[in-house]
Coordinates of C-alpha atoms in Angstrom, one line a residue:
M1 CA -85.0 -6.1 117.3
L2 CA -83.6 -6.7 113.8
T3 CA -81.0 -4.0 112.7
I4 CA -80.7 -3.2 109.1
R5 CA -77.7 -1.1 108.0
L6 CA -78.3 1.1 104.9
P7 CA -75.6 2.2 102.4
D8 CA -75.5 5.8 103.8
G9 CA -74.6 4.4 107.3
S10 CA -78.0 4.8 108.8
E11 CA -79.9 2.0 110.5
K12 CA -83.5 0.8 110.6
Q13 CA -85.1 -1.4 113.3
F14 CA -87.6 -4.1 112.6
K15 CA -89.5 -6.1 115.3
E16 CA -89.5 -9.3 113.2
P17 CA -88.0 -10.8 110.1
T18 CA -88.5 -8.6 107.1
T19 CA -88.0 -8.6 103.3
G20 CA -86.4 -6.3 100.7
I21 CA -89.6 -4.9 99.5
E22 CA -90.7 -4.1 103.0
I23 CA -87.4 -2.3 103.6
A24 CA -87.8 -0.3 100.4
E25 CA -91.4 0.7 101.3
S26 CA -90.2 1.9 104.7
I27 CA -87.7 4.2 103.0
G28 CA -90.0 5.6 100.3
S29 CA -92.7 4.7 97.8
N30 CA -90.6 5.8 94.8
L31 CA -87.7 3.5 95.9
A32 CA -90.2 0.6 96.3
K33 CA -91.5 1.1 92.7
A34 CA -88.0 1.2 91.3
A35 CA -86.7 -1.7 93.3
V36 CA -86.0 -5.1 91.6
A37 CA -83.8 -6.9 94.1
I38 CA -81.8 -6.5 97.3
E39 CA -78.1 -7.0 98.2
I40 CA -77.7 -8.6 101.6
D41 CA -74.2 -8.5 103.1
G42 CA -72.8 -8.3 99.5
E43 CA -74.9 -11.0 98.0
Q44 CA -77.9 -10.5 95.7
H45 CA -81.3 -11.8 96.7
D46 CA -84.9 -11.5 95.5
L47 CA -87.0 -8.7 97.1
T48 CA -89.2 -11.4 98.7
D49 CA -86.4 -13.2 100.4
Q50 CA -86.7 -13.1 104.2
I51 CA -84.1 -11.3 106.3
S52 CA -84.1 -12.8 109.9
S53 CA -80.8 -11.4 111.3
D54 CA -78.9 -8.2 111.4
A55 CA -77.5 -7.3 107.9
A56 CA -76.1 -4.6 105.7
I57 CA -78.3 -4.1 102.7
S58 CA -78.7 -2.0 99.6
I59 CA -81.7 -1.9 97.4
I60 CA -81.0 -2.6 93.7
T61 CA -83.0 -0.5 91.2
L62 CA -83.7 -1.2 87.6
N63 CA -81.7 1.8 86.4
S64 CA -78.5 0.5 87.9
E65 CA -76.0 -1.9 86.2
A66 CA -76.9 -4.7 88.7
G67 CA -80.6 -4.0 88.0
L68 CA -80.2 -4.1 84.3
E69 CA -78.4 -7.5 84.6
I70 CA -81.2 -8.8 86.7
M71 CA -83.7 -7.7 84.1
R72 CA -81.7 -9.5 81.4
H73 CA -81.5 -12.6 83.5
T74 CA -85.3 -12.5 83.9
L75 CA -85.8 -12.0 80.2
T76 CA -83.7 -15.1 79.3
A77 CA -84.7 -17.4 82.1
Q78 CA -88.4 -16.5 82.2
V79 CA -89.4 -15.0 78.9
L80 CA -87.2 -16.5 76.3
A81 CA -87.4 -19.9 77.9
R82 CA -91.2 -19.8 78.2
A83 CA -91.5 -18.6 74.6
I84 CA -89.5 -21.6 73.3
K85 CA -91.6 -23.9 75.4
N86 CA -94.8 -22.3 74.0
L87 CA -93.7 -22.5 70.4
Y88 CA -91.9 -25.9 70.6
P89 CA -93.6 -27.9 73.4
S90 CA -91.2 -30.8 73.2
S91 CA -88.1 -28.6 73.6
K92 CA -85.9 -29.0 76.7
L93 CA -84.3 -26.2 78.7
A94 CA -80.6 -26.2 79.5
I95 CA -79.0 -23.0 80.9
G96 CA -79.6 -19.3 80.4
P97 CA -77.1 -16.9 81.9
T98 CA -76.4 -13.2 81.2
V99 CA -73.4 -12.1 79.3
E100 CA -71.9 -8.7 78.5
D101 CA -74.7 -6.4 77.2
G102 CA -77.2 -9.3 76.9
F103 CA -78.1 -13.0 77.5
Y104 CA -78.4 -16.4 75.9
Y105 CA -80.3 -19.6 76.5
D106 CA -79.4 -23.1 75.4
F107 CA -82.2 -25.4 74.2
E108 CA -82.7 -28.8 72.8
V109 CA -85.2 -28.4 70.0
D110 CA -86.4 -31.1 67.6
E111 CA -86.2 -28.8 64.6
M112 CA -83.2 -26.8 63.5
L113 CA -83.8 -23.1 64.2
S114 CA -82.3 -20.3 62.1
I115 CA -82.0 -16.5 62.2
D116 CA -85.4 -16.4 60.3
D117 CA -87.1 -17.9 63.3
L118 CA -86.1 -15.1 65.7
P119 CA -88.9 -12.6 64.8
K120 CA -91.5 -15.3 65.6
I121 CA -89.8 -16.0 68.9
E122 CA -89.6 -12.3 69.7
D123 CA -93.4 -11.9 69.0
E124 CA -94.1 -14.7 71.4
M125 CA -91.8 -13.1 74.0
R126 CA -93.7 -9.8 73.7
K127 CA -97.0 -11.6 74.3
I128 CA -95.6 -13.1 77.5
I129 CA -94.3 -9.7 78.7
D130 CA -97.7 -8.1 77.9
S131 CA -99.3 -10.5 80.4
K132 CA -97.5 -8.7 83.2
H133 CA -97.5 -11.8 85.3
E134 CA -95.9 -11.7 88.7
I135 CA -92.8 -13.9 89.1
I136 CA -93.0 -16.1 92.2
K137 CA -90.2 -18.0 93.8
S138 CA -90.5 -21.1 95.9
Y139 CA -88.0 -23.3 97.7
H140 CA -87.9 -27.1 97.2
S141 CA -86.0 -30.1 98.6
K142 CA -83.8 -32.0 96.2
K143 CA -86.4 -34.8 96.1
D144 CA -89.3 -32.5 95.2
A145 CA -87.2 -30.6 92.6
V146 CA -86.3 -33.8 90.9
A147 CA -89.9 -34.9 90.9
L148 CA -91.1 -31.6 89.3
F149 CA -88.6 -31.6 86.5
K150 CA -88.9 -35.3 85.9
K151 CA -92.6 -34.8 85.4
N152 CA -91.8 -32.1 82.8
A153 CA -89.2 -34.3 81.1
E154 CA -86.5 -31.6 81.6
D155 CA -83.4 -33.8 81.4
Y156 CA -80.8 -31.0 81.6
K157 CA -82.4 -29.4 84.7
L158 CA -82.6 -32.9 86.3
E159 CA -78.9 -33.4 85.7
I160 CA -78.1 -30.1 87.3
I161 CA -80.2 -31.0 90.4
E162 CA -79.0 -34.6 90.7
N163 CA -75.3 -33.6 90.4
S164 CA -75.6 -30.9 93.0
D165 CA -74.3 -31.3 96.5
Q166 CA -77.2 -29.2 97.7
K167 CA -80.0 -31.0 99.6
E168 CA -82.5 -28.2 100.2
N169 CA -83.7 -24.8 99.0
F170 CA -83.6 -25.3 95.3
Q171 CA -85.1 -22.1 93.8
I172 CA -87.9 -22.6 91.3
Y173 CA -89.6 -19.6 89.7
R174 CA -93.1 -19.5 88.2
Q175 CA -95.1 -16.9 86.3
G176 CA -98.4 -16.6 88.1
E177 CA -100.5 -19.7 87.4
T178 CA -99.2 -20.3 83.9
G179 CA -97.6 -23.6 84.8
F180 CA -94.2 -22.6 83.5
I181 CA -91.4 -23.3 85.9
D182 CA -87.6 -22.9 85.7
L183 CA -84.8 -23.7 88.1
C184 CA -82.6 -20.7 88.6
R185 CA -80.1 -19.1 91.0
G186 CA -82.0 -15.8 90.6
P187 CA -82.6 -13.1 91.6
H188 CA -85.4 -12.1 89.2
L189 CA -87.7 -9.2 88.7
T190 CA -90.9 -9.3 90.7
S191 CA -93.1 -8.8 87.6
L192 CA -92.8 -9.1 83.8
K193 CA -94.1 -5.5 83.5
Q194 CA -90.6 -4.3 84.7
I195 CA -88.9 -5.6 81.5
G196 CA -87.7 -2.9 79.0
S197 CA -86.7 -3.2 75.4
F198 CA -85.0 -6.3 73.9
K199 CA -83.9 -7.9 70.6
L200 CA -82.8 -11.4 69.8
T201 CA -79.5 -11.1 67.9
K202 CA -78.2 -14.5 66.7
I203 CA -78.4 -18.3 67.0
S204 CA -75.6 -20.8 67.2
G205 CA -74.7 -24.3 68.3
A206 CA -73.4 -25.1 71.7
Y207 CA -72.5 -28.4 73.4
W208 CA -74.1 -29.2 76.7
R209 CA -71.6 -28.2 79.4
G210 CA -69.1 -27.2 76.6
D211 CA -68.1 -30.8 76.0
S212 CA -68.1 -32.0 72.4
K213 CA -69.0 -35.5 73.7
N214 CA -72.4 -34.2 74.8
Q215 CA -75.5 -33.3 73.0
M216 CA -75.4 -30.3 70.6
L217 CA -77.9 -27.7 71.7
Q218 CA -79.2 -24.5 70.0
R219 CA -78.1 -21.3 71.7
I220 CA -80.2 -18.1 71.2
Y221 CA -78.5 -14.8 72.0
G222 CA -80.2 -11.5 72.8
T223 CA -79.7 -8.1 74.2
A224 CA -82.0 -6.0 76.5
W225 CA -82.0 -2.4 77.7
L226 CA -84.1 -0.1 79.8
N227 CA -85.8 1.5 76.8
N228 CA -85.9 1.7 73.0
K229 CA -83.4 4.6 72.9
D230 CA -80.7 2.6 74.7
L231 CA -81.5 -0.5 72.6
K232 CA -81.2 1.4 69.3
K233 CA -77.9 3.0 70.4
Y234 CA -76.6 -0.5 71.2
L235 CA -77.7 -2.0 67.9
L236 CA -76.0 0.9 66.0
R237 CA -72.8 0.1 68.0
L238 CA -73.2 -3.6 66.8
E239 CA -73.5 -2.4 63.2
E240 CA -70.4 -0.3 63.6
A241 CA -68.5 -3.1 65.3
E242 CA -69.3 -5.4 62.4
K243 CA -67.9 -2.8 59.9
R244 CA -64.7 -2.6 62.1
D245 CA -64.3 -6.4 62.5
H246 CA -60.5 -6.9 62.3
R247 CA -61.0 -10.2 60.4
K248 CA -62.9 -8.5 57.7
L249 CA -60.5 -5.6 57.6
G250 CA -57.4 -7.8 57.8
K251 CA -58.5 -9.5 54.6
Q252 CA -59.5 -6.2 52.9
M253 CA -56.1 -4.8 53.8
D254 CA -54.2 -8.0 53.0
L255 CA -52.6 -8.3 56.4
F256 CA -53.2 -11.9 57.6
H257 CA -55.4 -14.9 57.4
F258 CA -56.3 -18.0 59.4
Q259 CA -56.9 -21.6 58.3
E260 CA -58.0 -24.9 59.8
E261 CA -54.6 -26.5 59.7
A262 CA -53.3 -24.1 62.4
P263 CA -56.3 -23.2 64.7
G264 CA -55.6 -20.2 66.8
A265 CA -52.5 -19.1 64.9
V266 CA -51.9 -16.3 62.5
F267 CA -50.6 -16.5 58.9
W268 CA -49.0 -13.0 58.5
H269 CA -48.9 -11.5 55.0
P270 CA -46.0 -9.1 54.0
K271 CA -48.0 -6.0 54.9
G272 CA -49.3 -7.4 58.2
W273 CA -45.8 -8.5 59.2
R274 CA -44.5 -5.0 58.5
L275 CA -47.2 -3.7 60.9
F276 CA -46.2 -6.3 63.5
Q277 CA -42.5 -5.3 63.2
K278 CA -43.4 -1.6 63.5
L279 CA -45.0 -2.3 66.9
I280 CA -41.9 -4.2 68.0
D281 CA -39.5 -1.5 66.9
Y282 CA -41.6 1.1 68.6
M283 CA -41.8 -0.9 71.9
R284 CA -38.1 -1.8 71.7
E285 CA -37.2 1.9 71.5
K286 CA -39.5 2.7 74.5
Q287 CA -38.1 -0.1 76.6
V288 CA -34.5 0.7 75.9
N289 CA -35.1 4.3 77.0
A290 CA -36.8 3.0 80.1
G291 CA -33.8 0.9 81.1
Y292 CA -34.9 -2.6 80.0
K293 CA -32.5 -5.2 78.6
E294 CA -33.9 -7.4 75.9
V295 CA -33.4 -11.2 76.1
N296 CA -34.7 -14.3 74.3
T297 CA -35.5 -17.5 76.1
P298 CA -36.3 -21.1 74.8
E299 CA -39.8 -21.9 73.7
L300 CA -39.4 -25.6 74.8
M301 CA -38.4 -26.4 78.3
D302 CA -38.4 -29.5 80.5
R303 CA -41.5 -30.3 82.7
S304 CA -39.3 -30.1 85.9
L305 CA -38.9 -26.3 85.4
W306 CA -42.7 -25.8 85.1
E307 CA -43.3 -28.0 88.1
A308 CA -40.9 -25.9 90.2
S309 CA -42.5 -22.7 89.0
G310 CA -46.0 -23.9 89.8
H311 CA -47.3 -23.6 86.3
W312 CA -47.7 -27.4 85.8
E313 CA -50.1 -27.6 88.7
S314 CA -52.0 -24.3 88.3
F315 CA -51.8 -23.8 84.5
G316 CA -51.1 -27.3 83.2
E317 CA -54.4 -27.9 81.4
N318 CA -53.7 -24.8 79.2
M319 CA -50.1 -26.0 78.3
F320 CA -49.1 -27.8 75.1
T321 CA -46.8 -30.7 76.2
S322 CA -44.8 -33.4 74.4
E323 CA -42.9 -36.5 75.5
T324 CA -39.8 -37.2 73.4
V325 CA -38.2 -40.4 72.4
D326 CA -35.7 -40.1 75.3
G327 CA -38.6 -40.1 77.8
R328 CA -38.3 -36.5 78.8
N329 CA -41.5 -34.4 79.1
Y330 CA -41.4 -30.9 77.7
A331 CA -43.8 -28.0 77.5
I332 CA -44.0 -25.2 75.0
K333 CA -43.9 -22.2 77.2
P334 CA -47.2 -20.5 78.0
M335 CA -45.3 -17.7 79.8
N336 CA -41.9 -16.1 79.7
C337 CA -41.3 -15.6 83.4
P338 CA -39.5 -18.8 84.4
G339 CA -37.1 -18.3 81.6
H340 CA -36.3 -14.7 82.8
V341 CA -35.7 -16.0 86.3
Q342 CA -33.1 -18.3 84.8
V343 CA -31.3 -15.4 83.1
F344 CA -31.4 -13.4 86.4
K345 CA -29.8 -16.2 88.3
Q346 CA -26.8 -16.3 86.0
G347 CA -25.3 -12.9 87.0
I348 CA -27.1 -10.9 89.5
T349 CA -25.5 -11.0 93.0
S350 CA -25.9 -7.7 94.7
Y351 CA -28.7 -5.3 95.7
R352 CA -26.7 -2.7 93.8
D353 CA -27.8 -4.4 90.5
L354 CA -31.5 -3.8 91.3
P355 CA -33.8 -3.0 89.8
Y356 CA -33.0 -5.3 87.0
R357 CA -35.4 -5.1 84.0
L358 CA -35.6 -7.8 81.4
S359 CA -37.8 -7.7 78.3
E360 CA -38.7 -10.2 75.6
F361 CA -40.9 -10.4 72.6
G362 CA -41.6 -14.0 73.5
K363 CA -43.7 -16.4 71.5
V364 CA -46.0 -18.4 73.8
H365 CA -48.7 -21.0 73.3
R366 CA -51.8 -21.7 75.4
Y367 CA -54.6 -24.1 74.8
E368 CA -57.9 -22.3 74.2
P369 CA -61.0 -24.4 73.4
S370 CA -61.8 -24.2 69.7
G371 CA -65.2 -22.6 70.3
S372 CA -63.6 -19.7 72.1
L373 CA -61.1 -18.8 69.3
H374 CA -61.9 -15.4 67.7
G375 CA -59.6 -14.1 65.1
M376 CA -56.6 -12.4 66.7
L377 CA -58.6 -11.5 69.8
R378 CA -58.5 -15.1 71.1
V379 CA -55.6 -17.2 69.8
R380 CA -53.5 -20.1 70.9
A381 CA -50.1 -18.9 69.6
F382 CA -49.1 -15.3 70.3
T383 CA -46.3 -12.9 71.1
Q384 CA -46.0 -11.1 74.4
D385 CA -44.2 -7.8 74.9
D386 CA -43.3 -9.3 78.2
A387 CA -41.0 -7.7 80.8
H388 CA -39.9 -8.7 84.3
I389 CA -38.5 -6.4 86.9
F390 CA -36.4 -7.9 89.7
C391 CA -36.3 -5.4 92.6
T392 CA -36.2 -5.0 96.4
P393 CA -39.5 -4.5 98.4
E394 CA -38.5 -0.8 98.8
Q395 CA -38.4 -0.3 95.0
I396 CA -41.9 -1.6 94.3
T397 CA -43.5 1.9 94.6
D398 CA -41.1 3.7 92.2
E399 CA -41.1 0.8 89.7
T400 CA -44.9 0.7 89.7
I401 CA -45.2 4.4 89.2
A402 CA -42.7 4.2 86.3
V403 CA -44.6 1.2 84.7
C404 CA -47.9 3.1 85.0
D405 CA -46.4 6.2 83.4
L406 CA -44.9 4.2 80.6
I407 CA -48.1 2.2 79.8
L408 CA -50.3 5.3 79.7
D409 CA -47.8 7.2 77.6
I410 CA -47.6 4.4 75.0
Y411 CA -51.4 4.0 74.8
K412 CA -51.7 7.7 74.0
D413 CA -49.4 7.2 71.0
F414 CA -51.9 4.6 69.6
G415 CA -54.9 6.8 70.1
F416 CA -56.2 5.3 73.4
E417 CA -56.9 8.2 75.8
D418 CA -59.6 6.5 77.9
V419 CA -57.9 3.9 80.1
I420 CA -59.4 2.2 83.1
I421 CA -57.1 0.7 85.8
K422 CA -58.4 -2.3 87.8
Y423 CA -56.8 -3.8 90.8
A424 CA -57.2 -7.6 90.9
D425 CA -56.5 -9.6 94.0
R426 CA -56.0 -13.3 94.9
P427 CA -57.9 -15.9 92.9
D428 CA -59.3 -19.2 94.4
V429 CA -56.6 -21.2 92.5
R430 CA -53.2 -19.9 93.4
V431 CA -49.7 -20.7 94.7
G432 CA -48.1 -19.4 97.8
E433 CA -49.1 -18.8 101.4
D434 CA -51.8 -16.3 102.4
S435 CA -49.2 -14.2 104.4
V436 CA -47.1 -13.8 101.2
W437 CA -50.3 -12.8 99.3
D438 CA -51.0 -10.3 102.0
N439 CA -47.6 -8.6 101.6
A440 CA -47.9 -8.6 97.8
E441 CA -51.4 -7.1 97.8
N442 CA -50.5 -4.5 100.4
A443 CA -47.4 -3.5 98.4
L444 CA -49.3 -3.1 95.1
I445 CA -52.2 -1.1 96.7
S446 CA -49.7 1.2 98.5
A447 CA -47.8 1.8 95.3
L448 CA -50.9 2.4 93.2
E449 CA -52.3 4.9 95.7
K450 CA -49.0 6.8 95.6
T451 CA -49.4 7.1 91.8
G452 CA -52.5 9.1 92.4
L453 CA -54.3 7.2 89.6
K454 CA -58.0 6.2 90.0
Y455 CA -58.7 2.5 89.9
K456 CA -61.5 -0.1 90.3
H457 CA -61.4 -3.3 92.4
N458 CA -61.6 -6.5 90.4
P459 CA -61.9 -9.2 93.2
G460 CA -60.5 -12.6 92.7
E461 CA -59.1 -12.0 89.2
G462 CA -55.4 -11.9 90.0
A463 CA -52.8 -14.2 88.5
F464 CA -52.3 -17.5 90.2
Y465 CA -48.9 -16.2 91.5
G466 CA -49.7 -12.7 92.5
P467 CA -52.1 -9.7 92.5
K468 CA -52.1 -7.4 89.5
L469 CA -53.1 -4.1 87.9
E470 CA -55.1 -4.4 84.7
F471 CA -55.2 -1.7 82.1
V472 CA -58.4 -1.6 80.2
L473 CA -58.7 0.4 76.9
R474 CA -61.9 2.0 75.8
D475 CA -62.1 2.1 72.0
A476 CA -63.7 4.5 69.6
I477 CA -67.2 2.8 69.9
G478 CA -67.2 2.4 73.6
R479 CA -66.0 -1.2 74.0
D480 CA -63.5 -2.1 76.8
W481 CA -60.4 -4.2 76.1
Q482 CA -58.1 -5.5 78.9
C483 CA -54.5 -5.3 77.5
G484 CA -51.7 -4.2 79.8
T485 CA -50.9 -5.8 83.2
H486 CA -48.5 -5.1 86.1
Q487 CA -48.2 -7.9 88.7
V488 CA -46.4 -8.2 92.0
D489 CA -45.0 -11.7 92.5
L490 CA -43.4 -12.8 95.8
N491 CA -43.8 -16.5 95.0
L492 CA -42.0 -17.4 91.8
P493 CA -38.5 -16.1 92.7
K494 CA -38.5 -18.1 95.9
R495 CA -39.8 -21.2 94.1
L496 CA -37.1 -21.0 91.5
D497 CA -34.3 -20.2 94.0
A498 CA -33.5 -16.7 92.8
S499 CA -31.6 -14.5 95.2
Y500 CA -29.3 -11.5 95.6
V501 CA -27.0 -10.3 98.4
G502 CA -28.5 -7.4 100.4
E503 CA -26.8 -4.5 102.0
D504 CA -26.6 -6.6 105.1
G505 CA -24.5 -9.2 103.4
Q506 CA -27.3 -11.8 103.6
K507 CA -29.2 -13.6 100.8
H508 CA -32.6 -12.1 100.0
T509 CA -35.3 -13.2 97.5
P510 CA -36.1 -10.4 95.0
V511 CA -39.6 -9.2 94.3
L512 CA -40.6 -10.0 90.7
L513 CA -42.8 -7.5 88.8
H514 CA -44.4 -9.0 85.7
R515 CA -45.3 -6.3 83.1
A516 CA -46.9 -6.3 79.7
I517 CA -48.2 -3.3 77.7
F518 CA -49.6 -4.6 74.5
G519 CA -50.1 -8.0 76.2
S520 CA -50.5 -10.1 73.1
L521 CA -49.2 -8.3 70.0
E522 CA -51.7 -10.2 67.9
R523 CA -54.6 -9.3 70.1
F524 CA -53.5 -5.6 70.4
I525 CA -53.2 -5.4 66.6
G526 CA -56.8 -6.7 66.3
I527 CA -58.0 -4.1 68.8
F528 CA -56.0 -1.4 67.2
I529 CA -57.4 -2.1 63.7
E530 CA -61.0 -2.1 65.0
H531 CA -60.4 1.1 67.1
H532 CA -59.2 3.0 63.9
A533 CA -61.6 1.1 61.6
G534 CA -58.6 0.1 59.5
N535 CA -57.6 3.8 59.0
L536 CA -54.2 3.4 60.7
P537 CA -52.1 6.4 61.7
L538 CA -49.5 7.1 59.0
W539 CA -46.5 6.2 61.2
L540 CA -47.9 2.7 61.8
S541 CA -49.3 2.0 58.3
P542 CA -47.5 -1.0 56.7
L543 CA -47.9 0.8 53.4
P544 CA -48.3 4.6 53.9
V545 CA -48.1 5.6 50.3
K546 CA -49.2 4.3 46.9
V547 CA -48.2 6.1 43.7
L548 CA -50.8 5.8 41.0
T549 CA -50.2 6.7 37.3
I550 CA -52.8 8.3 35.1
T551 CA -51.0 7.5 31.8
S552 CA -48.2 5.1 30.9
K553 CA -46.0 8.2 30.3
A554 CA -45.8 8.6 34.1
D555 CA -44.5 5.1 34.8
D556 CA -40.8 6.0 35.1
Y557 CA -41.7 9.1 37.2
A558 CA -43.8 6.9 39.6
K559 CA -41.0 4.4 40.0
D560 CA -38.6 7.3 40.8
I561 CA -40.9 8.7 43.4
V562 CA -41.1 5.2 45.1
K563 CA -37.2 5.2 45.2
K564 CA -37.1 8.6 46.8
L565 CA -39.7 7.7 49.4
R566 CA -37.9 4.5 50.3
A567 CA -34.6 6.3 50.5
V568 CA -35.9 8.2 53.5
G569 CA -37.6 5.2 55.1
I570 CA -41.1 5.6 53.8
E571 CA -42.5 2.3 52.5
S572 CA -44.3 2.8 49.2
E573 CA -45.3 1.1 46.0
C574 CA -46.5 2.2 42.6
D575 CA -49.5 1.1 40.5
I576 CA -48.7 1.4 36.8
R577 CA -51.4 -0.9 35.5
N578 CA -53.3 0.1 32.4
E579 CA -56.5 0.9 34.4
K580 CA -58.6 4.0 34.8
I581 CA -57.4 6.2 37.7
S582 CA -60.8 6.1 39.3
Y583 CA -60.6 2.3 39.5
K584 CA -57.1 2.5 41.1
V585 CA -58.3 5.1 43.6
R586 CA -61.3 2.9 44.6
E587 CA -59.2 -0.2 44.9
H588 CA -56.5 1.3 47.1
S589 CA -58.9 3.3 49.2
H590 CA -60.7 0.0 49.9
A591 CA -57.4 -1.5 51.0
K592 CA -57.0 1.5 53.5
I593 CA -53.9 3.0 52.0
P594 CA -53.5 6.3 53.9
I595 CA -52.0 8.5 51.0
L596 CA -52.5 8.1 47.3
M597 CA -50.1 10.1 45.1
T598 CA -51.5 10.6 41.6
V599 CA -49.1 11.5 38.8
G600 CA -49.7 12.3 35.1
D601 CA -48.3 14.6 32.4
R602 CA -48.8 17.8 34.5
E603 CA -47.0 16.3 37.6
I604 CA -44.1 15.1 35.4
E605 CA -43.7 18.6 34.0
N606 CA -43.8 20.3 37.4
E607 CA -42.0 17.6 39.4
S608 CA -45.1 17.6 41.6
V609 CA -47.7 15.1 42.9
T610 CA -51.4 15.2 43.6
L611 CA -52.3 13.9 47.1
R612 CA -55.5 12.3 48.3
R613 CA -55.9 11.3 51.9
L614 CA -57.9 8.2 53.0
G615 CA -61.4 9.2 53.8
S616 CA -61.3 12.5 52.0
K617 CA -62.4 13.4 48.4
D618 CA -60.2 16.5 48.4
Q619 CA -57.0 16.6 46.4
K620 CA -54.0 18.8 46.8
T621 CA -51.2 19.3 44.3
M622 CA -47.7 20.2 45.6
S623 CA -44.0 19.7 44.8
L624 CA -42.6 16.2 45.3
K625 CA -40.0 17.6 47.7
E626 CA -42.7 19.3 49.8
A627 CA -44.9 16.1 49.8
I628 CA -42.0 13.8 50.9
K629 CA -41.0 16.3 53.7
G630 CA -44.6 16.5 54.9
I631 CA -45.0 12.7 55.1
E632 CA -41.6 12.4 56.9
D633 CA -42.6 15.0 59.5
E634 CA -46.0 13.4 60.1
I635 CA -44.4 9.9 60.6
T636 CA -41.8 11.4 62.9
A637 CA -44.5 13.1 65.0
R638 CA -46.3 9.8 65.5
S639 CA -49.7 11.4 65.4
S640 CA -52.4 9.0 66.5
T641 CA -54.8 10.3 63.9

C-alpha cells in the first residue's frame, strides 16, 4: 500500500501509484476543481506527475501564493511564448521565469518591438487563453529533446539542453494538438482556462545569460492576478510607485544626481547631503545611548586580510581590487567587519570587557552588474551604519533582544510601523564547518524566540559567514524592503585570531554579532523618500522652512526671520525674487518644502507670518515667536508625519 500524508497529519492509502489530481479528487470535488499543482516532500510538481512511494503532500490551489506564481509561470511560458511565435514565426524562445508580482520572457525577434506592440501581443494572448487548451507534459531523453528543438530551430533551448548534465526526463509542455512546445521546469496549470487577468507592462533589452558578449534579446514583462479587481489594484500601485520614484523626486527636490562617469555612485547636492547627515546624527545619538563606540577603519586594505577573513574566496567577484606599483594587491572594502576585528584585537583582553560594541558609518564598494543598478536602491558605492558586537555565547540572547528593540524603535521614528522579521540560515556557499553553523543557528533561533517576536523562515539566505535576521519594512503602498540585519558569526573571529581571556583564565574566541539598521544609508534614503512621497517629516527635511516675500518691502523682514530660525537650529532660506507669490508657492511646493512662511506689509506691521503646510491649501497667520516655537517643538518631537 502507498501511504500519502496530508498537511493536517491524516493519511490516505492507495493500492498503486497515484497522481496529484487523483489525491485531490479523493479528498473532495471542490479541491480537485481548485487544484493547480501538488507539493511532494516539499517540492512542487504537476498534478499529473506520478507518485509511486510514500510521501508527504499538499495540494496547491490557484488562490494561494504558490498557485498564483504557477499561473504566472504558465502565462509566460505557454501563453506569451506562443503568442510571440504566432505573431513572429521566425522568433526564437530563450527563458521565461516569474518575478515578483509578474513574469517576463526573453525572445530573439527579427524586428525591434516597442511598447506600442504590447496591445497586439495581449490580444493574441487572449485568443490563446480563450481556446482553453489543456496543457500536457511529456518526458524526453536528451537525444529526443535535442532533436525536437533542433527541428524547430530553437537555438537557445538547444543550448540549455546540450549544456545540461541531465540525460533523461527533460520536461516538454504542449497545448493540446497545437504543435506549440516549450522546455520548462514547470509545474504548469492543467488548462489555459485557469488563467486569470493579466497585462503586459514593459519591454527592454537583455543579453542572453546576462553576458554582454552574447546576443541582445528582447524582454517582455507582464503581471498577472486572479481577477480584474486584483489586477487594477496592482496597476494603481504601479502608478503610485511611479509618482514616488526617488530618482524623480530627488531631482525635483534637488537632493542628488547620477551620471555615467561614476556608475552606481551618488552625487549629493547640498540639500541631499544635509538629509544624509541628519540620518547619521540621529543614528549616532541612538548608538551612543545604546553603548556603541564609533570607529573608522581604512577603505583600502591588503589582499592578505581579505583572504584570512574568507571574503576573497566567497565574495571576491564582488570586490574592487587594485595591484600597486610595489606589487601588493589591495581591495576596497566591501564590508567593515574585518577592520572592526582589528580594532578589537588591539585592546580587549578580558571577558569583563564584553560585550564590546563598535559602530562605523563606513563607505564600502561592491561590484554590481550595470544592468542591476537602480538609482539609490542598487548602487556600487554606499555607506553602512555598520556595528559589530563582540560577546560571549551567554550574551547572545540579551544582545539580540537589545538589537531587535533598537531596530524596531528606530523604524517607528521614520514612519515604518509594519516590519517583518525573517530568519535566514546557511547558504550553499559559506565558510566554516557545519558544527559551527549548527551552534550559530541554534543560538540565534533561541535568542529570537526569547524576544517573543514573530518571524518567518528564509531558508538558505544567510550570509556566507553566519545565519541572520532580516528586517523587512512595508512601505505606504505595500511594497517590502529588506533593510536591517542582525547576524551571528562564529567563524570570522576565529579566522582573524581574535580572542579574550575568560573567567577560567583561558583564551576564548568571541562571538561576533554583525548589525545594521539602515543597512545602506543611500538605499534607506531612497526607500524613505518613496515611502513619504517626498513629503519628509519636518525633523528630517533638509530645508524645513522657506520664507517668501509678497513685496520688496518685506525683504529685510524675511532675512531677519531666516536669521532667527537658524539661530535655533532650523535650516531656512528666503525667496525675495521679484515674482508673484503664487508662482513662488507653486515652485517651492513642487520642491517639497514642508513649511512656507509668507510675509508682506501686514506681517511686518504685526511681527507675524502666514504659514502654509505642504499638501494643504489652508493658511494660518500667527506671531513670529509662536511660529518658531511651534516648529522647534515639532522637530524636537520627531513626529514621523
